[in-house]
CSV table of C-alpha atoms in Angstrom, one decimal:
chain,number,residue,atom,x,y,z
A,17,MET,CA,10.7,26.3,-11.8
A,18,SER,CA,12.1,24.7,-15.0
A,19,ARG,CA,9.9,23.0,-17.4
A,20,ARG,CA,11.5,19.9,-16.6
A,21,THR,CA,10.4,20.3,-12.8
A,22,GLU,CA,7.0,20.4,-13.9
A,23,ASP,CA,7.3,17.8,-16.5
A,24,THR,CA,8.3,15.4,-13.9
A,25,MET,CA,5.9,16.2,-10.8
A,26,THR,CA,2.6,16.9,-12.7
A,27,ALA,CA,0.9,16.7,-15.9
A,28,THR,CA,2.4,18.4,-18.9
A,29,THR,CA,-0.8,20.9,-19.5
A,30,ARG,CA,-1.3,24.2,-17.6
A,31,PRO,CA,-3.4,23.2,-14.5
A,32,ASP,CA,-6.7,25.3,-14.5
A,33,VAL,CA,-6.9,28.1,-12.0
A,34,THR,CA,-10.2,27.2,-10.7
A,35,THR,CA,-9.8,23.1,-10.6
A,36,VAL,CA,-6.7,23.7,-8.6
A,37,LEU,CA,-8.0,26.2,-5.8
A,38,ASP,CA,-11.2,23.9,-5.4
A,39,ARG,CA,-9.0,20.9,-4.7
A,40,PHE,CA,-6.5,22.8,-2.7
A,41,ARG,CA,-9.2,24.1,-0.5
A,42,GLU,CA,-10.6,20.3,-0.3
A,43,VAL,CA,-7.2,18.9,0.7
A,44,ARG,CA,-6.4,21.2,3.4
A,45,ALA,CA,-10.2,20.9,4.8
A,46,ARG,CA,-9.6,17.3,4.7
A,47,THR,CA,-6.3,17.4,6.9
A,48,ASP,CA,-8.4,19.5,9.4
A,49,ARG,CA,-11.2,17.2,9.8
A,50,LEU,CA,-9.3,14.4,10.4
A,51,THR,CA,-7.5,16.3,13.2
A,52,ARG,CA,-10.4,18.2,14.2
A,53,ASP,CA,-11.3,15.7,17.3
A,54,LEU,CA,-7.6,15.3,18.5
A,55,SER,CA,-6.8,16.8,21.7
A,56,PRO,CA,-3.3,18.6,22.1
A,57,GLU,CA,-2.0,15.9,23.7
A,58,ASP,CA,-2.8,13.4,21.1
A,59,GLN,CA,-1.4,15.9,18.6
A,60,THR,CA,2.1,16.4,20.2
A,61,PRO,CA,3.7,12.9,21.2
A,62,GLN,CA,5.9,10.8,18.8
A,63,SER,CA,6.0,7.0,19.2
A,64,MET,CA,8.6,6.1,17.5
A,65,THR,CA,11.5,7.4,15.3
A,66,GLU,CA,9.7,6.7,11.9
A,67,ALA,CA,6.4,8.0,13.1
A,68,SER,CA,5.7,11.9,13.3
A,69,PRO,CA,3.5,13.9,15.7
A,70,ALA,CA,0.0,15.2,14.2
A,71,LYS,CA,0.8,18.6,14.9
A,72,TRP,CA,4.0,18.3,13.1
A,73,HIS,CA,2.1,16.7,9.9
A,74,ARG,CA,-0.3,19.8,10.0
A,75,ALA,CA,2.8,22.2,10.0
A,76,HIS,CA,4.9,20.3,7.9
A,77,THR,CA,2.3,20.5,4.8
A,78,THR,CA,1.6,24.1,5.4
A,79,TRP,CA,5.4,24.6,5.3
A,80,PHE,CA,5.6,22.9,2.1
A,81,PHE,CA,3.3,25.4,0.5
A,82,GLU,CA,5.1,28.6,2.6
A,83,GLU,CA,8.3,27.4,1.4
A,84,PHE,CA,7.9,26.1,-2.5
A,85,VAL,CA,5.1,28.3,-3.4
A,86,LEU,CA,4.9,31.7,-1.2
A,87,GLY,CA,8.6,31.5,-0.9
A,88,ALA,CA,8.9,31.9,-4.4
A,89,ASP,CA,8.1,35.6,-4.0
A,90,PRO,CA,11.1,37.6,-3.6
A,91,ALA,CA,8.8,40.0,-1.2
A,92,TYR,CA,7.5,37.5,1.3
A,93,ARG,CA,8.4,37.3,4.8
A,94,PRO,CA,7.8,34.0,6.7
A,95,ARG,CA,5.4,33.6,9.6
A,96,ASP,CA,7.9,32.9,11.7
A,97,PRO,CA,11.8,32.2,10.5
A,98,ALA,CA,12.0,29.5,13.1
A,99,PHE,CA,9.2,27.0,11.0
A,100,ARG,CA,11.5,26.8,8.2
A,101,TYR,CA,13.8,24.6,10.9
A,102,LEU,CA,11.4,22.9,12.6
A,103,PHE,CA,9.1,22.0,9.9
A,104,ASN,CA,11.6,21.1,7.0
A,105,SER,CA,11.4,17.3,6.5
A,106,TYR,CA,14.4,16.4,4.6
A,107,TYR,CA,15.1,19.1,1.8
A,108,GLU,CA,18.6,19.6,2.6
A,109,ALA,CA,18.6,22.3,-0.3
A,110,VAL,CA,16.5,24.1,2.0
A,111,GLY,CA,18.8,24.4,4.9
A,112,GLU,CA,19.3,22.7,8.7
A,113,ARG,CA,16.2,20.9,10.0
A,114,HIS,CA,15.3,19.5,13.1
A,115,PRO,CA,15.9,16.2,13.9
A,116,ARG,CA,13.6,13.4,13.3
A,117,ALA,CA,13.7,11.6,16.2
A,118,ALA,CA,13.0,14.6,18.0
A,119,ARG,CA,10.1,16.0,16.9
A,120,GLY,CA,7.8,15.0,19.7
A,121,GLN,CA,9.8,16.9,22.1
A,122,VAL,CA,8.4,20.2,20.0
A,123,THR,CA,5.7,21.4,22.6
A,124,ARG,CA,5.6,24.7,21.1
A,125,PRO,CA,4.6,25.9,18.7
A,126,GLY,CA,1.5,24.5,20.2
A,127,VAL,CA,-1.6,23.3,18.3
A,128,ALA,CA,-3.4,26.7,18.3
A,129,GLU,CA,-0.3,28.4,16.8
A,130,VAL,CA,0.0,25.5,14.4
A,131,ALA,CA,-3.7,26.1,13.5
A,132,ALA,CA,-3.3,30.1,12.9
A,133,TYR,CA,-0.1,29.2,10.6
A,134,ARG,CA,-2.3,26.8,8.4
A,135,THR,CA,-4.8,29.4,7.9
A,136,ASP,CA,-2.6,32.1,7.3
A,137,VAL,CA,-0.5,30.1,4.7
A,138,GLU,CA,-4.2,28.7,3.1
A,139,GLU,CA,-5.3,31.9,3.1
A,140,GLN,CA,-2.5,33.6,1.1
A,141,VAL,CA,-2.0,30.8,-1.6
A,142,ALA,CA,-5.9,30.9,-2.0
A,143,ASP,CA,-5.5,34.4,-2.7
A,144,ARG,CA,-2.6,34.3,-5.4
A,145,VAL,CA,-4.0,31.2,-6.8
A,146,ALA,CA,-7.6,33.3,-7.2
A,147,ALA,CA,-5.8,36.3,-8.3
A,148,GLY,CA,-4.0,34.8,-11.1
A,149,ARG,CA,-0.4,35.8,-9.5
A,150,LEU,CA,1.1,32.0,-9.7
A,151,ASP,CA,2.5,31.1,-13.2
A,152,GLU,CA,2.1,27.9,-14.5
A,153,SER,CA,5.1,26.4,-12.8
A,154,LEU,CA,3.8,27.8,-9.3
A,155,LEU,CA,0.5,26.1,-9.9
A,156,ALA,CA,1.9,22.7,-10.6
A,157,LEU,CA,3.5,23.3,-7.1
A,158,VAL,CA,0.2,24.4,-5.5
A,159,GLU,CA,-1.0,20.6,-7.5
A,160,LEU,CA,1.9,18.7,-6.1
A,161,GLY,CA,1.6,20.3,-2.8
A,162,CYS,CA,-1.9,19.0,-2.5
A,163,HIS,CA,-1.0,15.4,-3.4
A,164,HIS,CA,1.9,15.8,-0.7
A,165,GLU,CA,-0.5,16.7,1.5
A,166,GLU,CA,-2.7,13.6,0.8
A,167,GLN,CA,0.1,11.1,1.5
A,168,HIS,CA,0.4,12.9,4.8
A,169,GLN,CA,-3.0,12.4,5.8
A,170,GLU,CA,-2.6,8.5,5.2
A,171,LEU,CA,0.9,8.8,7.1
A,172,LEU,CA,-0.7,11.0,10.0
A,173,LEU,CA,-3.4,8.4,10.6
A,174,MET,CA,-0.7,5.5,10.4
A,175,ASP,CA,1.3,7.6,12.8
A,176,LEU,CA,-1.6,8.1,15.1
A,177,LYS,CA,-2.6,4.4,15.3
A,178,HIS,CA,0.8,3.7,16.2
A,179,LEU,CA,0.8,6.2,18.8
A,180,LEU,CA,-3.0,4.9,20.4
A,181,SER,CA,-1.8,1.2,20.4
A,182,GLY,CA,0.8,1.9,22.9
A,183,ASN,CA,-1.6,3.2,25.6
A,184,VAL,CA,-2.6,1.1,27.9
A,185,LEU,CA,-6.6,2.1,27.6
A,186,GLN,CA,-6.4,1.4,24.0
A,187,PRO,CA,-8.7,4.4,23.2
A,188,ALA,CA,-10.5,4.8,19.7
A,189,TYR,CA,-9.9,7.4,17.0
A,190,VAL,CA,-13.1,6.7,15.3
A,191,GLU,CA,-16.5,5.3,17.7
A,192,ARG,CA,-18.1,2.7,15.8
A,193,ALA,CA,-19.8,-0.5,15.9
A,194,ALA,CA,-18.0,-3.9,15.8
A,195,ASP,CA,-17.5,-5.6,12.2
A,196,ALA,CA,-19.8,-8.4,11.7
A,197,ALA,CA,-18.2,-11.6,10.3
A,198,VAL,CA,-17.5,-11.3,6.8
A,199,ALA,CA,-16.6,-14.0,4.0
A,200,ALA,CA,-14.2,-13.2,1.6
A,201,ASP,CA,-14.6,-13.7,-2.2
A,202,PRO,CA,-13.1,-16.9,-3.4
A,203,LEU,CA,-9.5,-16.8,-4.2
A,204,ARG,CA,-9.2,-17.1,-8.1
A,205,TRP,CA,-6.2,-16.3,-10.4
A,206,THR,CA,-6.4,-14.2,-13.5
A,207,ARG,CA,-3.8,-14.6,-16.5
A,208,VAL,CA,-1.4,-12.1,-16.8
A,209,PRO,CA,0.0,-13.1,-20.9
A,210,GLY,CA,3.7,-12.6,-21.3
A,211,GLY,CA,5.3,-10.4,-24.0
A,212,VAL,CA,6.4,-6.8,-24.3
A,213,THR,CA,3.8,-4.6,-22.2
A,214,HIS,CA,4.4,-0.8,-20.9
A,215,VAL,CA,4.7,0.2,-17.5
A,216,GLY,CA,4.5,4.0,-15.8
A,217,ASP,CA,2.2,7.0,-16.2
A,218,ALA,CA,1.6,8.0,-19.5
A,219,GLY,CA,1.5,11.7,-18.9
A,220,GLU,CA,-2.1,12.3,-18.8
A,221,GLY,CA,-2.9,13.4,-15.7
A,222,PHE,CA,-0.7,14.2,-12.2
A,223,ALA,CA,1.9,11.8,-11.3
A,224,PHE,CA,4.8,11.9,-9.0
A,225,ASP,CA,8.2,12.0,-11.0
A,226,ASN,CA,9.1,8.4,-9.6
A,227,GLU,CA,6.0,7.0,-11.8
A,228,ARG,CA,8.1,8.3,-15.2
A,229,PRO,CA,8.9,7.6,-18.0
A,230,ARG,CA,6.7,5.3,-19.3
A,231,HIS,CA,8.7,2.7,-20.6
A,232,ARG,CA,8.7,-1.0,-22.0
A,233,VAL,CA,9.2,-4.5,-20.1
A,234,TRP,CA,9.2,-7.9,-20.9
A,235,LEU,CA,7.1,-10.1,-18.7
A,236,GLU,CA,6.5,-13.8,-18.9
A,237,ASP,CA,3.0,-15.6,-18.3
A,238,VAL,CA,2.0,-15.1,-14.9
A,239,ASP,CA,-1.2,-15.8,-12.8
A,240,ILE,CA,-2.1,-12.9,-10.1
A,241,ALA,CA,-4.6,-13.5,-7.8
A,242,THR,CA,-8.2,-11.9,-7.8
A,243,ARG,CA,-8.4,-10.7,-4.2
A,244,GLN,CA,-5.8,-10.0,-1.2
A,245,VAL,CA,-4.7,-12.7,1.3
A,246,THR,CA,-7.0,-13.0,4.2
A,247,ASN,CA,-6.7,-12.9,7.8
A,248,ALA,CA,-8.2,-16.3,8.0
A,249,GLU,CA,-5.1,-17.3,5.5
A,250,TRP,CA,-2.4,-15.9,7.6
A,251,LEU,CA,-4.0,-17.7,10.7
A,252,GLU,CA,-3.5,-20.8,8.8
A,253,PHE,CA,-0.1,-19.6,8.3
A,254,ILE,CA,0.6,-18.8,12.2
A,255,ALA,CA,-1.1,-22.5,13.5
A,256,ASP,CA,1.3,-24.2,10.6
A,257,GLY,CA,4.7,-22.7,12.6
A,258,GLY,CA,5.0,-19.9,9.7
A,259,TYR,CA,7.1,-17.6,12.2
A,260,GLU,CA,9.3,-20.8,13.7
A,261,ARG,CA,10.6,-22.1,10.3
A,262,PRO,CA,13.7,-20.4,9.1
A,263,ASP,CA,13.1,-22.1,5.5
A,264,LEU,CA,10.8,-19.6,4.9
A,265,TRP,CA,12.3,-16.9,5.3
A,266,LEU,CA,15.1,-14.3,3.7
A,267,SER,CA,18.0,-13.8,6.1
A,268,ASP,CA,17.2,-10.4,7.1
A,269,GLY,CA,13.6,-11.7,7.8
A,270,TRP,CA,14.4,-14.6,10.0
A,271,ALA,CA,17.0,-12.4,11.9
A,272,GLN,CA,13.9,-9.7,12.5
A,273,VAL,CA,11.9,-12.2,13.6
A,274,GLN,CA,14.2,-13.6,16.1
A,275,ARG,CA,15.1,-10.1,17.1
A,276,ALA,CA,11.5,-8.6,17.6
A,277,GLY,CA,9.7,-11.8,18.4
A,278,TRP,CA,7.2,-11.8,16.3
A,279,ARG,CA,4.6,-14.2,15.8
A,280,ALA,CA,2.1,-12.6,13.9
A,281,PRO,CA,1.0,-9.1,12.1
A,282,ALA,CA,1.6,-6.1,14.4
A,283,TYR,CA,-1.3,-4.9,16.5
A,284,TRP,CA,-2.7,-8.4,16.8
A,285,ARG,CA,-2.6,-10.2,20.1
A,286,HIS,CA,-4.0,-13.8,21.3
A,287,ASP,CA,-5.8,-13.7,24.9
A,288,GLU,CA,-6.8,-17.4,26.1
A,289,ASP,CA,-10.6,-15.5,26.6
A,290,ALA,CA,-10.7,-13.2,23.8
A,291,GLY,CA,-8.8,-15.2,20.9
A,292,TRP,CA,-7.3,-13.3,18.7
A,293,THR,CA,-7.9,-9.5,18.5
A,294,THR,CA,-6.0,-6.4,16.8
A,295,PHE,CA,-5.7,-3.2,17.5
A,296,THR,CA,-8.0,-0.7,15.1
A,297,LEU,CA,-8.1,3.1,14.8
A,298,SER,CA,-11.4,2.0,16.5
A,299,GLY,CA,-10.1,0.7,19.4
A,300,ARG,CA,-9.2,-3.3,20.1
A,301,ARG,CA,-11.5,-5.3,18.0
A,302,PRO,CA,-11.5,-9.3,17.1
A,303,VAL,CA,-9.8,-10.1,14.0
A,304,VAL,CA,-12.3,-10.7,11.3
A,305,ALA,CA,-11.1,-13.6,9.3
A,306,GLY,CA,-12.9,-12.2,5.9
A,307,GLU,CA,-10.7,-9.1,5.9
A,308,PRO,CA,-7.4,-8.6,4.1
A,309,VAL,CA,-4.6,-9.1,6.3
A,310,CYS,CA,-3.2,-5.8,7.5
A,311,HIS,CA,0.3,-4.6,9.0
A,312,VAL,CA,2.7,-7.3,7.7
A,313,SER,CA,6.0,-6.4,6.5
A,314,PHE,CA,7.9,-7.4,3.1
A,315,VAL,CA,9.8,-10.1,5.0
A,316,GLU,CA,6.8,-11.6,6.4
A,317,ALA,CA,4.7,-11.3,3.3
A,318,ASP,CA,7.6,-12.7,1.1
A,319,ALA,CA,7.5,-15.7,3.7
A,320,PHE,CA,3.5,-15.9,3.5
A,321,ALA,CA,4.0,-16.6,-0.3
A,322,ARG,CA,6.8,-18.9,-0.1
A,323,TRP,CA,4.6,-21.2,2.6
A,324,ALA,CA,1.6,-20.8,0.2
A,325,GLY,CA,3.7,-22.3,-2.7
A,326,HIS,CA,3.5,-19.0,-4.5
A,327,ARG,CA,5.4,-15.9,-4.7
A,328,LEU,CA,4.8,-12.1,-4.4
A,329,PRO,CA,4.3,-10.3,-7.8
A,330,THR,CA,6.7,-7.7,-9.0
A,331,GLU,CA,5.6,-4.1,-9.5
A,332,GLN,CA,5.4,-4.5,-13.3
A,333,GLU,CA,3.5,-7.8,-13.2
A,334,TRP,CA,1.2,-6.1,-10.5
A,335,GLU,CA,0.6,-2.7,-13.0
A,336,ALA,CA,0.1,-5.2,-16.1
A,337,HIS,CA,-2.8,-7.1,-14.0
A,338,ALA,CA,-4.2,-3.9,-12.6
A,339,ALA,CA,-4.4,-2.3,-16.3
A,340,SER,CA,-5.7,-5.7,-17.9
A,341,GLY,CA,-9.5,-5.1,-16.5
A,342,PRO,CA,-11.7,-2.5,-15.3
A,343,ALA,CA,-10.2,-0.5,-11.8
A,344,THR,CA,-12.5,-1.7,-9.4
A,345,VAL,CA,-11.8,-0.1,-6.1
A,346,GLY,CA,-12.1,-1.4,-2.7
A,347,GLY,CA,-12.2,0.8,0.8
A,348,LEU,CA,-10.1,4.0,0.6
A,349,LEU,CA,-10.2,6.6,3.3
A,350,ASP,CA,-13.6,6.9,5.0
A,351,PRO,CA,-12.8,9.2,8.1
A,352,ALA,CA,-16.0,7.3,9.6
A,353,ARG,CA,-14.2,4.1,9.5
A,354,CYS,CA,-10.5,4.2,9.0
A,355,HIS,CA,-10.6,0.2,8.6
A,356,PRO,CA,-10.2,-2.2,5.8
A,357,GLY,CA,-13.5,-4.4,4.6
A,358,ALA,CA,-14.2,-7.8,3.4
A,359,ALA,CA,-11.3,-9.0,0.9
A,360,GLN,CA,-12.9,-9.1,-2.4
A,361,GLU,CA,-12.1,-9.0,-6.0
A,362,ILE,CA,-10.8,-5.5,-6.6
A,363,ALA,CA,-7.5,-4.0,-8.3
A,364,LEU,CA,-6.6,-1.8,-5.4
A,365,GLY,CA,-7.7,-0.7,-2.0
A,366,ASP,CA,-8.5,-1.8,1.8
A,367,VAL,CA,-4.9,-2.5,2.1
A,368,TRP,CA,-1.1,-1.6,0.2
A,369,GLU,CA,0.3,-4.7,-1.3
A,370,TRP,CA,3.8,-5.7,-1.2
A,371,THR,CA,5.5,-6.6,-4.4
A,372,ALA,CA,8.9,-8.4,-5.1
A,373,SER,CA,10.7,-5.2,-6.5
A,374,ALA,CA,13.1,-3.3,-5.0
A,375,TYR,CA,12.1,0.7,-5.0
A,376,LEU,CA,14.3,1.6,-8.2
A,377,PRO,CA,14.6,4.5,-11.0
A,378,TYR,CA,12.7,3.8,-14.2
A,379,PRO,CA,15.0,4.2,-17.3
A,380,GLY,CA,15.3,7.5,-18.0
A,381,PHE,CA,14.4,8.6,-14.6
A,382,GLU,CA,15.9,12.1,-13.8
A,383,THR,CA,15.6,14.0,-10.5
A,384,ALA,CA,14.4,17.3,-10.8
A,385,PRO,CA,16.8,20.2,-10.4
A,386,GLY,CA,16.2,22.3,-7.1
A,387,ALA,CA,14.9,21.3,-3.6
A,388,VAL,CA,11.7,19.8,-4.6
A,389,GLY,CA,13.7,17.3,-6.5
A,390,GLU,CA,14.7,15.5,-3.2
A,391,TYR,CA,11.1,14.5,-3.2
A,392,ASN,CA,11.5,10.9,-4.2
A,393,GLY,CA,14.8,10.1,-5.9
A,394,LYS,CA,17.1,10.2,-2.9
A,395,PHE,CA,15.2,7.2,-1.3
A,396,MET,CA,15.8,5.0,-4.0
A,397,ASN,CA,17.8,2.4,-1.7
A,398,ASP,CA,17.0,-0.3,0.7
A,399,GLN,CA,13.2,0.2,0.2
A,400,HIS,CA,10.7,-2.2,-1.5
A,401,VAL,CA,7.7,-1.1,-3.4
A,402,LEU,CA,3.8,-1.4,-2.8
A,403,ARG,CA,1.2,-0.8,-4.9
A,404,GLY,CA,-2.5,-0.1,-4.8
A,405,ALA,CA,-3.8,1.7,-1.8
A,406,SER,CA,-5.6,1.5,1.4
A,407,ALA,CA,-8.3,2.3,4.0
A,408,ILE,CA,-7.0,5.5,4.8
A,409,THR,CA,-5.6,6.7,1.3
A,410,PRO,CA,-7.4,9.4,-0.1
A,411,PRO,CA,-10.1,8.7,-2.9
A,412,GLU,CA,-8.2,11.1,-5.4
A,413,HIS,CA,-4.8,9.9,-4.7
A,414,VAL,CA,-5.1,6.5,-6.1
A,415,ARG,CA,-4.2,5.3,-9.8
A,416,THR,CA,-2.2,1.9,-10.7
A,417,THR,CA,0.9,3.6,-11.5
A,418,TYR,CA,1.2,5.1,-8.1
A,419,ARG,CA,4.7,3.5,-6.6
A,420,ASN,CA,4.8,3.6,-2.9
A,421,PHE,CA,7.9,2.6,-1.1
A,422,PHE,CA,9.1,1.4,2.7
A,423,PRO,CA,11.7,-0.5,4.1
A,424,ALA,CA,11.4,-4.4,4.1
A,425,SER,CA,10.8,-4.5,8.1
A,426,SER,CA,8.3,-2.0,8.2
A,427,ARG,CA,5.1,-3.1,9.6
A,428,TRP,CA,3.1,0.4,10.9
A,429,ALA,CA,1.8,1.0,7.0
A,430,PHE,CA,-1.8,-0.6,5.9
A,431,ALA,CA,0.3,-3.7,4.4
A,432,GLY,CA,-1.1,-6.5,3.1
A,433,LEU,CA,-0.2,-8.8,-0.1
A,434,ARG,CA,-1.6,-10.4,-3.2
A,435,LEU,CA,0.0,-13.5,-4.6
A,436,ALA,CA,1.2,-14.5,-7.7
A,437,ARG,CA,2.5,-17.8,-9.7
């Protein structure tokens, strides 16, 4: 792996071996913790093309370490050559791969065999790290693989929620007491002064290549809301005919509303007896007015902002706001909860926040050479940027420069919004 690849994916300093090994074990253990109570039947189906089975997430994150770390050794022999085809996600340079839409049809290897695969690869990677057998570039790939697995921990929970929501029994992944009514913090505004500012990662710790290079941007004066939009505010939007007024919507958004029949955020349902409820990872629950709205698409967020008389912030405005004060953090991944808390004055957490920005390369961005260079750059089209973090984002996976991205109509992510004016 070239020095350029290491610079674009990780910090420029050599990773500490003990730190890398501890983090590797911690991340791998968290994936096992998140899936330990899932049955084989829970882990095999695929509820839509965009989602993947839990079993596939567990295998793919293992394949990443096998392919890019263990596979760097010419003497290494894969546990099963078929896994290179079955569990490659989108790395064309690696070779042919199983169609994404058919991942749910892979009943074999089974859950037990995937677990054995995980153990085998983990032990081999850990042994190489502990023995000092990995050079600087391979240690950087182990670090990248840990962040990659944390991305998939969040995706696994998103996909599992979508799968369970389609079950007529509305089963719970996390058994917990129902949330009490909570009050959101008052909506206030913070002024971000205009002028020249810098955005992007400064190279002092891990960052993905799409967060670099740090560069100058010009901002006009802007006010950013101190908290996210709440369910109560979204209910006002619904009551005012927000999903029925074409004047509020971008053209593609209005077409999507008409085509899909959207009348509320994903997972919401209105019953005469129960009122508004939403499906959560703890089963179907009443909508809590003071929580941040979750599972809305970019086009819905944009329509709401227009209805409210405001707009979405650009990602540059969002980052300048987040960097202007203390990095206050709300709800992140707690395996015993997996759901946002009350909307409060925070910089990031609880729900990802849509921005007005298309997902594009920063000035000076260069794709890393080789297959690992396909990680981010190839998706810089037809996507919108989200900033912050969510209630299912691993705590170590949070920073103000992080650039999440999804297509404009995506709703299964834990996504909400914050207003700008």
